[in-house]
Coordinates of C-alpha atoms and ligand atoms in Angstrom, one line a residue:
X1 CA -14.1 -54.7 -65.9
X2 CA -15.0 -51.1 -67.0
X3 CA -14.2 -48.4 -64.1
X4 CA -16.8 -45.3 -64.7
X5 CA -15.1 -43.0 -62.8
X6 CA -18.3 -40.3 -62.8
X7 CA -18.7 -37.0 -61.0
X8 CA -21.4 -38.4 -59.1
X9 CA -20.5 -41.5 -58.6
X10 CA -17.7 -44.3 -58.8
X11 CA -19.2 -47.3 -60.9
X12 CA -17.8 -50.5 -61.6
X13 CA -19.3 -52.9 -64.2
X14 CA -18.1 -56.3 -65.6
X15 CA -19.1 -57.6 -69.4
X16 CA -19.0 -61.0 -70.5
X17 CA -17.9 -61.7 -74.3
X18 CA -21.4 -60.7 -75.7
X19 CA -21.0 -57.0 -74.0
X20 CA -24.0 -58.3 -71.6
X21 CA -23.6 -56.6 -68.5
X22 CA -22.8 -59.5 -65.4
X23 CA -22.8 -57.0 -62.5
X24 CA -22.8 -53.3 -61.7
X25 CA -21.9 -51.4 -58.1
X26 CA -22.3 -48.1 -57.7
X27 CA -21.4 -45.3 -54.6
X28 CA -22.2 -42.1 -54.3
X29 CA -19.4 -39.5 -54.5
X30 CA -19.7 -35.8 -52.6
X31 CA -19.4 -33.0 -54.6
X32 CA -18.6 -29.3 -52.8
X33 CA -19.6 -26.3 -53.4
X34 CA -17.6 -23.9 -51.4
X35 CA -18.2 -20.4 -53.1
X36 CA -20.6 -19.1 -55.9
X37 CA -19.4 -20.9 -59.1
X38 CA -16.5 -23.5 -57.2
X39 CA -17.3 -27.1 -57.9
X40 CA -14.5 -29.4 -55.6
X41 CA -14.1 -32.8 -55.1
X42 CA -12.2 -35.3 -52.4
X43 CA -9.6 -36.6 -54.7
X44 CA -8.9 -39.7 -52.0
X45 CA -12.7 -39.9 -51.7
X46 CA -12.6 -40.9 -55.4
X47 CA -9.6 -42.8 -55.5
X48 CA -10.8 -45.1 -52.4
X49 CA -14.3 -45.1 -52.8
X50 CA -13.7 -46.8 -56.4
X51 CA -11.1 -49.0 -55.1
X52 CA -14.4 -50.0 -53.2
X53 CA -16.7 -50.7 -55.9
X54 CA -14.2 -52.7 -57.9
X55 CA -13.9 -54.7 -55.0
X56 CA -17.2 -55.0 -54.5
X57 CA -17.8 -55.9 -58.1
X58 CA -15.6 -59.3 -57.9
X59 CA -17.3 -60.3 -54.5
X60 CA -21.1 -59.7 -56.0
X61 CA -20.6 -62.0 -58.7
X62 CA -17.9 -64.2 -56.6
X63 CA -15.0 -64.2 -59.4
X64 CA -11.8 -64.5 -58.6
X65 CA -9.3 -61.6 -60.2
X66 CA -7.8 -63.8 -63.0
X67 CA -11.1 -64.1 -64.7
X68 CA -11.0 -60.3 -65.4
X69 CA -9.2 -60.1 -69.2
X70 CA -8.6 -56.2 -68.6
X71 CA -9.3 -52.8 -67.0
X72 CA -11.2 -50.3 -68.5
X73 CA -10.9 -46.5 -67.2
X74 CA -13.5 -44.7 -68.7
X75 CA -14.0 -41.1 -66.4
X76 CA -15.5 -37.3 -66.3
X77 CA -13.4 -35.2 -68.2
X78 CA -11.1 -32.1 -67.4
X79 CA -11.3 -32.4 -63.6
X80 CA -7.6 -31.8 -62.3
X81 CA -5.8 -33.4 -59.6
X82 CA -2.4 -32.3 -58.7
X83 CA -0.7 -34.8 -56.1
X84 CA 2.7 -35.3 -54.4
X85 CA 4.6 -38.1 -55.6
X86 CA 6.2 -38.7 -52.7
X87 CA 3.8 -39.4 -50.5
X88 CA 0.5 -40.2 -53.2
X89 CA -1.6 -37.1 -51.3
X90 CA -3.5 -34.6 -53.1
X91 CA -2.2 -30.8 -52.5
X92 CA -5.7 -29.3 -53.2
X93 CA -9.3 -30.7 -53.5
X94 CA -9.7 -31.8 -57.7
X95 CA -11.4 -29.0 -59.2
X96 CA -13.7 -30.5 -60.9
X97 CA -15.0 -29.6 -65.0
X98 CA -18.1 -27.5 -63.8
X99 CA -15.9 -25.3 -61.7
X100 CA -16.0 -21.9 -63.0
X101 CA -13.3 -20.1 -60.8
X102 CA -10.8 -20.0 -63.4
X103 CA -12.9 -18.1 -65.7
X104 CA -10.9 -14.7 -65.3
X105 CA -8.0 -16.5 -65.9
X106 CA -9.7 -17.7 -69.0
X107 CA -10.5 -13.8 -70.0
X108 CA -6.8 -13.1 -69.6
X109 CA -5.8 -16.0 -72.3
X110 CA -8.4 -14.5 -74.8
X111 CA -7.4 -11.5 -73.9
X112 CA -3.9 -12.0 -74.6
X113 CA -4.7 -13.0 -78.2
X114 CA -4.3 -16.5 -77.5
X115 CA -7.7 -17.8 -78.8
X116 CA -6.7 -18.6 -82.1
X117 CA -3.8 -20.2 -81.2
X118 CA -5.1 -21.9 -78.8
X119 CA -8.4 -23.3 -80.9
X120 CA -6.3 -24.3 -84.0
X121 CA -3.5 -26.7 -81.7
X122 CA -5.9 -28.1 -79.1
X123 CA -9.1 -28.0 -80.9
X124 CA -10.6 -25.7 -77.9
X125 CA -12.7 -23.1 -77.0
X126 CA -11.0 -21.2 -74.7
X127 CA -12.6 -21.8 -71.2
X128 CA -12.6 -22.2 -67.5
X129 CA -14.0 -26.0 -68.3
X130 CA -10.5 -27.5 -69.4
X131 CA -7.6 -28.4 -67.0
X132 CA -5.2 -25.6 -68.2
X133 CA -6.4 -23.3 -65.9
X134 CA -7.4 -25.3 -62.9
X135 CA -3.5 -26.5 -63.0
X136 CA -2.6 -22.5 -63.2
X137 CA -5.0 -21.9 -60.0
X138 CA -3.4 -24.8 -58.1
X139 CA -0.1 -23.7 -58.8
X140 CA -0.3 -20.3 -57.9
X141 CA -2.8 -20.6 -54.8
X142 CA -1.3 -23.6 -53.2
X143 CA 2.1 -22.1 -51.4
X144 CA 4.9 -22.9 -52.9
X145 CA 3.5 -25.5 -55.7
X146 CA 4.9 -24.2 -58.7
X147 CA 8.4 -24.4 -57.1
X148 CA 8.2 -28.1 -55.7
X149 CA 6.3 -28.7 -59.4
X150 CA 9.4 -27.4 -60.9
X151 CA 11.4 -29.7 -59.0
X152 CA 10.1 -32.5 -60.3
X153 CA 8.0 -33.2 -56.7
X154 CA 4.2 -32.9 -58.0
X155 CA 2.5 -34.8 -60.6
X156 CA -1.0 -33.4 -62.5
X157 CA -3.4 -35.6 -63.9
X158 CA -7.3 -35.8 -65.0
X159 CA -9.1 -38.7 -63.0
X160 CA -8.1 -41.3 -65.7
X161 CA -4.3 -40.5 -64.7
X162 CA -4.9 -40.4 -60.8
X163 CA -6.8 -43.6 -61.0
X164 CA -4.1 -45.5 -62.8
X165 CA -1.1 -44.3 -60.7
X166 CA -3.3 -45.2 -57.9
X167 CA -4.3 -49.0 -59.1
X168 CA -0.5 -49.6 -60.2
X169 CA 1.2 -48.5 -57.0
X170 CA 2.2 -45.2 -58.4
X171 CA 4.5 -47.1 -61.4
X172 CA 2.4 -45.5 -64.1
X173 CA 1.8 -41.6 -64.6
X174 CA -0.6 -41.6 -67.5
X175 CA -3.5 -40.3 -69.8
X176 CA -4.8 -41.5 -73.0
X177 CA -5.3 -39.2 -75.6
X178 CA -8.6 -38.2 -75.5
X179 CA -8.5 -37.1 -72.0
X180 CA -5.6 -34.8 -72.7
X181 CA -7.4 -33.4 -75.6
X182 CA -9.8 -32.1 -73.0
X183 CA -6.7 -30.0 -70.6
X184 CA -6.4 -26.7 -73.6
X185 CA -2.5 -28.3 -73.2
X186 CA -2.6 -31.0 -75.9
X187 CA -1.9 -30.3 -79.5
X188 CA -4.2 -33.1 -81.0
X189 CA -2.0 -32.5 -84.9
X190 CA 1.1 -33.2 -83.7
X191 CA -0.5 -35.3 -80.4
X192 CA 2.0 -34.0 -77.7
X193 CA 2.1 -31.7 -74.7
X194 CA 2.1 -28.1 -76.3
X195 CA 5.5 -26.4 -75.6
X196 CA 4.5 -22.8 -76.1
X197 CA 0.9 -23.4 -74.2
X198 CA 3.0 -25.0 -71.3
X199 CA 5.1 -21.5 -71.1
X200 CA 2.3 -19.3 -71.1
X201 CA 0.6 -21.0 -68.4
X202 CA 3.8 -21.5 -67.0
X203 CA 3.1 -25.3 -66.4
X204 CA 6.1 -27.2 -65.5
X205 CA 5.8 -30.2 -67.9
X206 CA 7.5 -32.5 -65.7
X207 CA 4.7 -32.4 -64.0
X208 CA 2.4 -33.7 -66.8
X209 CA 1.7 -37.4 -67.2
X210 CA 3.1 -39.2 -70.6
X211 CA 0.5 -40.2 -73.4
X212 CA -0.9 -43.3 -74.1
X213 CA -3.2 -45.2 -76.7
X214 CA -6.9 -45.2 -75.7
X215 CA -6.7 -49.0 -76.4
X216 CA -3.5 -50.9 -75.0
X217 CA -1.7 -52.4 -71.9
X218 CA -0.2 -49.5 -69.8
X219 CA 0.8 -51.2 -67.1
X220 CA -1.2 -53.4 -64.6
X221 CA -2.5 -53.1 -60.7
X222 CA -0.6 -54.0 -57.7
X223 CA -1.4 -57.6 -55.5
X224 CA -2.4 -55.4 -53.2
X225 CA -5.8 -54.1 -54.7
X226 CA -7.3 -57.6 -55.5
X227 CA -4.9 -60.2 -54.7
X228 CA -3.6 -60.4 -58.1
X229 CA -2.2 -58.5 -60.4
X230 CA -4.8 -57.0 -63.7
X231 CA -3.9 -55.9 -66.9
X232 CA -4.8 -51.7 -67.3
X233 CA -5.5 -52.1 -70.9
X234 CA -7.8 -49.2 -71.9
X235 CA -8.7 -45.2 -71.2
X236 CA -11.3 -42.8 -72.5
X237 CA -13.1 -39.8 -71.0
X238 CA -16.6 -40.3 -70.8
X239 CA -18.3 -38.6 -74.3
X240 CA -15.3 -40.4 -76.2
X241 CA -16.0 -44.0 -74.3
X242 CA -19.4 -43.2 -75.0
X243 CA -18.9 -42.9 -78.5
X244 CA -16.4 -46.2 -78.8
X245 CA -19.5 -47.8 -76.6
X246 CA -22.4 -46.7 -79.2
X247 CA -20.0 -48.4 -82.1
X248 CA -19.4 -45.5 -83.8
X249 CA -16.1 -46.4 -85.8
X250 CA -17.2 -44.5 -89.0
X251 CA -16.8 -41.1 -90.1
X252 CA -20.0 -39.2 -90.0
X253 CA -21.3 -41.7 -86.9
X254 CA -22.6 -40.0 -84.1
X255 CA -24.1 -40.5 -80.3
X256 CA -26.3 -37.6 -78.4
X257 CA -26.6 -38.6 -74.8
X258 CA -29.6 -37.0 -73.0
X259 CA -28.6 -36.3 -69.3
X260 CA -29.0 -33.4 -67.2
X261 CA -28.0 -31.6 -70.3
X262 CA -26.9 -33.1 -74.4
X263 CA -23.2 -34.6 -75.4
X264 CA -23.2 -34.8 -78.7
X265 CA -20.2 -36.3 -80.7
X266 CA -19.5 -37.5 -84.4
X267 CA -16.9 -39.4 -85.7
X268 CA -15.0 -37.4 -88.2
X269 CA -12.6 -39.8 -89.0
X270 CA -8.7 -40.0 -89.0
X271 CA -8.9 -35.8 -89.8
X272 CA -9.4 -33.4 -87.2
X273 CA -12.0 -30.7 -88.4
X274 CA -12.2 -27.4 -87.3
X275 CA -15.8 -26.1 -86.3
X276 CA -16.6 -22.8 -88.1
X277 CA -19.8 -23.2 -85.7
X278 CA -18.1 -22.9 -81.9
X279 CA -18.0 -26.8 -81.6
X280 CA -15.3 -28.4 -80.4
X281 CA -12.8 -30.9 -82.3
X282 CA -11.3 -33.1 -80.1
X283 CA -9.5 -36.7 -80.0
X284 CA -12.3 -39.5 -80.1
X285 CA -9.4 -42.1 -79.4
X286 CA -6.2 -44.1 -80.4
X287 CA -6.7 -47.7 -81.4
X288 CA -4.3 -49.6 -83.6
X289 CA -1.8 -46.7 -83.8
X290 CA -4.8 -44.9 -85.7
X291 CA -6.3 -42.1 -84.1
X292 CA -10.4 -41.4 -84.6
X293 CA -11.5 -37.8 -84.6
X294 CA -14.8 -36.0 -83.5
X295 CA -16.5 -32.5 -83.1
X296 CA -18.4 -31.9 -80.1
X297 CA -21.4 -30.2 -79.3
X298 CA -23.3 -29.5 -75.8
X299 CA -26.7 -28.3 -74.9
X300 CA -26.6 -27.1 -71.6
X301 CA -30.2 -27.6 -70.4
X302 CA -31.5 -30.8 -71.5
X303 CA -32.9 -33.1 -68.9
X304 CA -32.5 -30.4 -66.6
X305 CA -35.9 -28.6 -68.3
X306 CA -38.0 -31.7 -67.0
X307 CA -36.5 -31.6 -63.9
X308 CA -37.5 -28.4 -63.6
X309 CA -40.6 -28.7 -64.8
X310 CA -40.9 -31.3 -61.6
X311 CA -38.8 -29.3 -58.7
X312 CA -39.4 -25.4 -59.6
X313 CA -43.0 -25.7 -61.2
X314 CA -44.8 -28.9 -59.6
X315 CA -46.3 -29.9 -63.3
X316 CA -44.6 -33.3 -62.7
X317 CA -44.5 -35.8 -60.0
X318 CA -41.3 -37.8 -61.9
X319 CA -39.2 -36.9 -64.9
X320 CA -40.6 -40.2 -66.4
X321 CA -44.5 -39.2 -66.1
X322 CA -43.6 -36.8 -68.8
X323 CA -44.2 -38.9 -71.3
X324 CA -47.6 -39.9 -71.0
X325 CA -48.4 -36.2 -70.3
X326 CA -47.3 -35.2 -73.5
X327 CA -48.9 -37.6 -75.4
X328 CA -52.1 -37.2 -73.6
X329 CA -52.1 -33.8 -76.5
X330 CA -51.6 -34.1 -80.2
X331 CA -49.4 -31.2 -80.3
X332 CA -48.1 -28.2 -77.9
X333 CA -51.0 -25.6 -79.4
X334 CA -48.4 -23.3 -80.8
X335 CA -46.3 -23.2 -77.3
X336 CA -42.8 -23.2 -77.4
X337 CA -40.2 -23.7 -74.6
X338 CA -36.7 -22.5 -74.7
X339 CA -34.9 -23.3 -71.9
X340 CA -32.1 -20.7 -71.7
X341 CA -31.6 -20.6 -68.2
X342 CA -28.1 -20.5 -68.2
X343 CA -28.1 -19.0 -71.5
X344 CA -27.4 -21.2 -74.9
X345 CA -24.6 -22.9 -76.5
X346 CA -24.1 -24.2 -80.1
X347 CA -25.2 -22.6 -82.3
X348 CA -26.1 -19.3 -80.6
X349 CA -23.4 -19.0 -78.0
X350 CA -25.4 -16.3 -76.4
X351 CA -24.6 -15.9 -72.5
X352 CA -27.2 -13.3 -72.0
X353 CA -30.2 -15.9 -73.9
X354 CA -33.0 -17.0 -71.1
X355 CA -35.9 -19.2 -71.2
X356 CA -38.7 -18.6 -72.6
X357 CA -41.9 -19.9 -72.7
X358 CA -43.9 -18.3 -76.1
X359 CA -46.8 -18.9 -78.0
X360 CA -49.6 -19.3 -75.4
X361 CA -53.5 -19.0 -75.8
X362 CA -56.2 -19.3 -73.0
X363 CA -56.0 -23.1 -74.1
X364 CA -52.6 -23.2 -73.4
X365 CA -52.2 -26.1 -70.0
X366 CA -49.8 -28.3 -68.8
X367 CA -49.7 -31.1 -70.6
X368 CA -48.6 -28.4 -74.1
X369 CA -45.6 -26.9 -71.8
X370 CA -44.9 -30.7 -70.9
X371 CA -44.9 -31.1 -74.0
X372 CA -42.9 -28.5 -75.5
X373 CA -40.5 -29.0 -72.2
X374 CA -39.9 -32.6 -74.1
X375 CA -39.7 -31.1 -77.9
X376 CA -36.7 -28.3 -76.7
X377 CA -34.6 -31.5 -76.4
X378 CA -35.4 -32.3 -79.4
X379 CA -35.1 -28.6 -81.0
X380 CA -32.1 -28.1 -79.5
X381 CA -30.3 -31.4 -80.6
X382 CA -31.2 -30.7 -83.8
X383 CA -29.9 -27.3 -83.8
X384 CA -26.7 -28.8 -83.1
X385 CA -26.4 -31.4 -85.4
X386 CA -27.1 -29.2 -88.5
X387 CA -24.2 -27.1 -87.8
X388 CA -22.0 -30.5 -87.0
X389 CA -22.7 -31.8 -90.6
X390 CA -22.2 -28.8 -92.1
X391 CA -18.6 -28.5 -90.1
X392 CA -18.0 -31.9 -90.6
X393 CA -19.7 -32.2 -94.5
X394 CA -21.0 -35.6 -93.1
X395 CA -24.5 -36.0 -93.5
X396 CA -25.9 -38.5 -90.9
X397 CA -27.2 -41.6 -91.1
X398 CA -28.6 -42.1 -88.1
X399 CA -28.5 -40.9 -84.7
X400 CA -27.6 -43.5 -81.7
X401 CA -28.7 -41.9 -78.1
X402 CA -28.4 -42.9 -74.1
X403 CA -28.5 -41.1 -71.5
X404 CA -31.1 -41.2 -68.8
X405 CA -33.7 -39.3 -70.7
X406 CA -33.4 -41.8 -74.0
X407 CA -36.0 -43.8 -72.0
X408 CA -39.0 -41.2 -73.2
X409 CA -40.3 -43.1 -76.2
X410 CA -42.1 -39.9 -76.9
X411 CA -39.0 -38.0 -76.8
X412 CA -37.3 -40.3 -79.0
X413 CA -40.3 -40.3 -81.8
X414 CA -40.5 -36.6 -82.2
X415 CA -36.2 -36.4 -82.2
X416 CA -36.3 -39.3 -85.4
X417 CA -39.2 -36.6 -86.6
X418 CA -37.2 -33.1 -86.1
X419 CA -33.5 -34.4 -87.3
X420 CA -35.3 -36.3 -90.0
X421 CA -32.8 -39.4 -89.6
X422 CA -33.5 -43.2 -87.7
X423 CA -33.4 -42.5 -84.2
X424 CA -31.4 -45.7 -82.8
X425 CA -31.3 -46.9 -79.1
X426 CA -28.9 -49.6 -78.1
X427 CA -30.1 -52.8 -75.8
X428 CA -27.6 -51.8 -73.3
X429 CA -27.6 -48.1 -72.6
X430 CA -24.4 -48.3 -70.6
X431 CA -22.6 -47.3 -73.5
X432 CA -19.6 -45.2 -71.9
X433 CA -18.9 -48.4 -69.4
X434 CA -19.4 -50.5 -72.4
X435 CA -16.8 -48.0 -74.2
X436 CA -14.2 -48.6 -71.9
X437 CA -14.6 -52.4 -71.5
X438 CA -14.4 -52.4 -75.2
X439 CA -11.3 -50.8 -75.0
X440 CA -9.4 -52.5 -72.7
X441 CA -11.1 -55.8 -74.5
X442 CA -9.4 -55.1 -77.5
X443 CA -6.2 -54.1 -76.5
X444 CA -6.1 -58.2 -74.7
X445 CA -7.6 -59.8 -77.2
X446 CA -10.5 -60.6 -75.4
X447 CA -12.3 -59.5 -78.8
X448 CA -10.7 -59.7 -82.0
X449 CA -11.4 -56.6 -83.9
X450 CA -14.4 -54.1 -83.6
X451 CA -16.4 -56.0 -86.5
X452 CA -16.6 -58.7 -83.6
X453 CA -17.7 -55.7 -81.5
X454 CA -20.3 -54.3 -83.7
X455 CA -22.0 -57.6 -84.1
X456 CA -22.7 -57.3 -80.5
X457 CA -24.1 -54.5 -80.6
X458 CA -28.1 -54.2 -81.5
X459 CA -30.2 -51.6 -81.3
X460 CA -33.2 -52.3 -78.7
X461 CA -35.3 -50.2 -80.9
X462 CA -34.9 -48.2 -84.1
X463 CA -37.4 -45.0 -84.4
X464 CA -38.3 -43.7 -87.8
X465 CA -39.0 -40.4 -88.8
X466 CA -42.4 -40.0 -89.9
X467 CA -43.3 -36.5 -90.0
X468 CA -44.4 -35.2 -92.8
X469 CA -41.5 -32.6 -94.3
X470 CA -44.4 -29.5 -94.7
X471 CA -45.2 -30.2 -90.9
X472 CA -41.0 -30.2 -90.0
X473 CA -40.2 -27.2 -91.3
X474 CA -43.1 -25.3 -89.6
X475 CA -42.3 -26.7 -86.6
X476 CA -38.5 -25.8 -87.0
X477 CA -39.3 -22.3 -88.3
X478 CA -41.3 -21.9 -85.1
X479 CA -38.7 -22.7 -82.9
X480 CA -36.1 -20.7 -84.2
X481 CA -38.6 -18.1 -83.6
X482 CA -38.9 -18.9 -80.6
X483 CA -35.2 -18.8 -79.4
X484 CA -35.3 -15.5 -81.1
X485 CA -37.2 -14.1 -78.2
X486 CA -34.8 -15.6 -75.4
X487 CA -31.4 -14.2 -77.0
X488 CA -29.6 -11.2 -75.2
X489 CA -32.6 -11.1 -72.7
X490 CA -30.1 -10.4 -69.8
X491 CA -28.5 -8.1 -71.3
X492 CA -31.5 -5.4 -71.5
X493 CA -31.7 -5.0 -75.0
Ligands
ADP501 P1 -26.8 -37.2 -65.7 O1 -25.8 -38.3 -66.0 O2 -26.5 -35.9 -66.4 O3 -27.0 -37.0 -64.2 P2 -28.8 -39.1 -66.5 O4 -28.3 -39.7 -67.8 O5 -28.9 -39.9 -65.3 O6 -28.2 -37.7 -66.3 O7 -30.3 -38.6 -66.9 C1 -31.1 -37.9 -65.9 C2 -31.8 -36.8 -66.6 O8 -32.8 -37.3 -67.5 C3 -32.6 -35.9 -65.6 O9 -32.4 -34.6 -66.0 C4 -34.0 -36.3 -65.9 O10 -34.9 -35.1 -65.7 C5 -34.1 -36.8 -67.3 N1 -35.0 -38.0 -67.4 C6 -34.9 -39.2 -66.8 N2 -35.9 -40.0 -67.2 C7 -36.6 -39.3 -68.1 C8 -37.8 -39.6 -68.9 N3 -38.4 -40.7 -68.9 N4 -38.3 -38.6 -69.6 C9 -37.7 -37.4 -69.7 N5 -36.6 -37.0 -69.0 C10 -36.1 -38.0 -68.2

């Protein structure tokens, strides 16, 4: 049973021995927005409304608990939850990852010369998105918090953690390792709660939940959830589970999943590498007392342009029509699309970049901005990976997807074209769910080893590049041109 604790909703799948999928539920989950930038969450409204889907899981497919080898947490990262535990309540909504009202308390870090410090033990950019400073804002908004923290009264954890003291009846206070390399708390070398990071957030660490393996029992859920007892036998924040899910065991392996925007993770193996690029290293998991590395990189705006291109400028009816569009022209004319609307990440890191639609003619129509719309995913991923081999010295050897957007057959043809590598997309595109249950499958015994698990795992269909180079490189030139006209554009200059 694979828990996909999301932002937007609680999923609960169950996989047989083959990693076929038996039965999925699925609930929606609110998301507030009280102020400009503040992104909150009902920590009980997750905690119960999963509880529900589990439930509702077993009944669908009419199995009784005892056929379910193992739990398998797999959930969005950073989002903090501080709770009593006491009583089991939340103190505060979960701020979740997207929330950006820490980000002057994120200033004040960089400011205070802890960058450095900060990138070289946790593997981090410096930023509002990890827990550190969501636990700070907690602690010093909620009255008295830090105190009653300090006594030893109020327990932090990501949504992994809160789900498993939850299911076990608060026994278990818990994260795996890659969900703490996400709280800028972690030092992923030495894989412990960072003393000196603790002190200058002033972060009680009593208050902080003990690591565990990724794969491996850490306890198991009361009667009281579904009549019997079930092993909890793995945990991985989404990207990472992702990763596990996509089979990618071997150094220089690596998964782009193509949602709203790109995650993009590779294997770098039992070392952790240090971007020079602004990507981040973080923990890909623990299995087997060995612990799997990977460098991370995000586009921001990804599936987002299409959706765009439907809601803001009417060219679409659905994302998915997209596809015929684009092919309904041979190329995009010249046009290029660079959709900087909140500015761009890796490589550029340039807050002030905005999109930018260049190149047009008089011929220029819709189906060429559809088009290029599609290709900026493309672009853009590749951007990324070039400076993730060059940080990781891996070249690839090919690139799995998923992700809602991996469905554009176009959209995977030209990304095989631009990266210049086999383009692969698994049968079952569940991959983070598949991630967890994979983890929790191992740690049982339900599966043997992951050879067992790779040979379960086959690619619904393998895209080749087939561009000529000449024709790449032109391409390529012209989008880096083309980003040169977005960067700094808020900015004035
Ligand atoms: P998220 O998990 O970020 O919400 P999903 O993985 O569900 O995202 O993917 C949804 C995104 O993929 C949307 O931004 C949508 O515009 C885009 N998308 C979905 N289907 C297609 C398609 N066939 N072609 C292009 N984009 C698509």
């Amino acid at each position: 049973m694979a828990i996909d604790a999301g932002t937007t909703s609680a999923r609960c799948i169950l996989f047989d021995r083959q990693g076929t999928m038996c039965a999925v539920t699925q609930q929606e989950l609110h998301v507030r927005y009280p102020q400009d930038g503040w992104v909150e969450q009902d920590a009980m409204e997750i905690w119960t409304v999963q509880l529900a889907v589990c439930r509702q899981v077993l009944q669908k497919l009419g199995i009784q608990p005892e056929q379910v080898a193992a739990i398998g947490i797999t959930n969005q990262r950073e989002t903090t939850i501080i709770w009593d535990r006491h009583t089991g309540k939340p103190i505060a909504p979960a701020i979740v990852w997207q929330c950006r009202r820490t980000a002057a308390q994120a200033d004040a870090l960089r400011e205070r010369g802890l960058a450095e410090v900060i990138q070289q033990k946790t593997g981090l950019i410096v930023d509002a998105y990890f827990s550190a400073t969501k636990i700070q804002w907690i602690l010093d908004h909620v009255p008295q918090a830090r105190q009653r923290a300090e006594q030893g009264d109020l327990l932090f954890g990501t949504v992994d953690s809160w789900l498993v003291w939850n299911l076990t009846g608060g026994k278990r206070h818990v994260t795996d390792v890659s969900n703490a390399a996400r709280t800028m708390l972690f030092d992923i070398h030495k894989r412990q709660w960072d003393e000196e990071l603790l002190q200058e957030l002033e972060i009680p660490a009593c208050m902080l939940p003990e690591i565990v393996p990724s794969s491996g029992i850490v306890g198991e859920t009361t009667s009281e959830w579904f009549g019997r007892p079930i092993p909890l036998a793995g945990i991985a924040g989404d990207q990472q589970a992702a990763l596990f899910g996509q089979t990618c065991f071997q150094p220089g392996d690596a998964k782009n999943t193509y949602g709203t925007g790109c995650f993009m993770l590779m294997n770098t193996g039992t070392k952790p590498v240090k971007s020079e690029n602004g990507l981040l290293t973080t923990i890909a998991w623990e299995v087997d007392g060995e612990v799997n590395y990977a460098l991370e990189g995000s586009v921001f705006v990804a599936g987002a342009a299409i959706q765009w291109l439907r809601d803001e400028m009417g060219l679409l009816e659905h994302a998915s029509d997209s596809e015929a569009i684009a092919r309904s022209v041979s190329d995009t004319a010249g046009v290029y699309l660079v959709p900087a609307f909140t500015g761009l990440g890796a490589p550029y890191w340039d807050p002030y970049a905005r999109g930018a639609l260049v190149g047009l003619t008089r011929g220029a129509g819709r189906a060429h901005v559809v088009r290029a719309a599609l290709e900026s995913l493309a672009y853009q991923t590749a951007d990324v990976l070039q400076v993730m081999e060059q940080d990781a010295g891996l070249p690839l050897q090919s690139l799995k997807v998923d992700g809602g957007a991996c469905a554009n057959d176009f959209l995977m043809e030209f990304q095989a074209d631009v990266v210049h590598v086999p383009v692969e997309r698994p049968a079952c595109v569940e991959t983070t769910a598949l991630g967890a249950a994979y983890l929790a499958g191992l740690a049982v015994g339900y599966w043997t080893d992951r050879e067992e698990i790779r040979q379960n795992c086959q690619p619904e269909r393998i895209f080749q590049p087939e561009m000529p180079e000449e024709v790449r490189q032109r391409l390529l030139d012209g989008w880096h041109r083309a980003v040169q006209c977005s960067l700094g554009w808020a900015a004035g200059v």
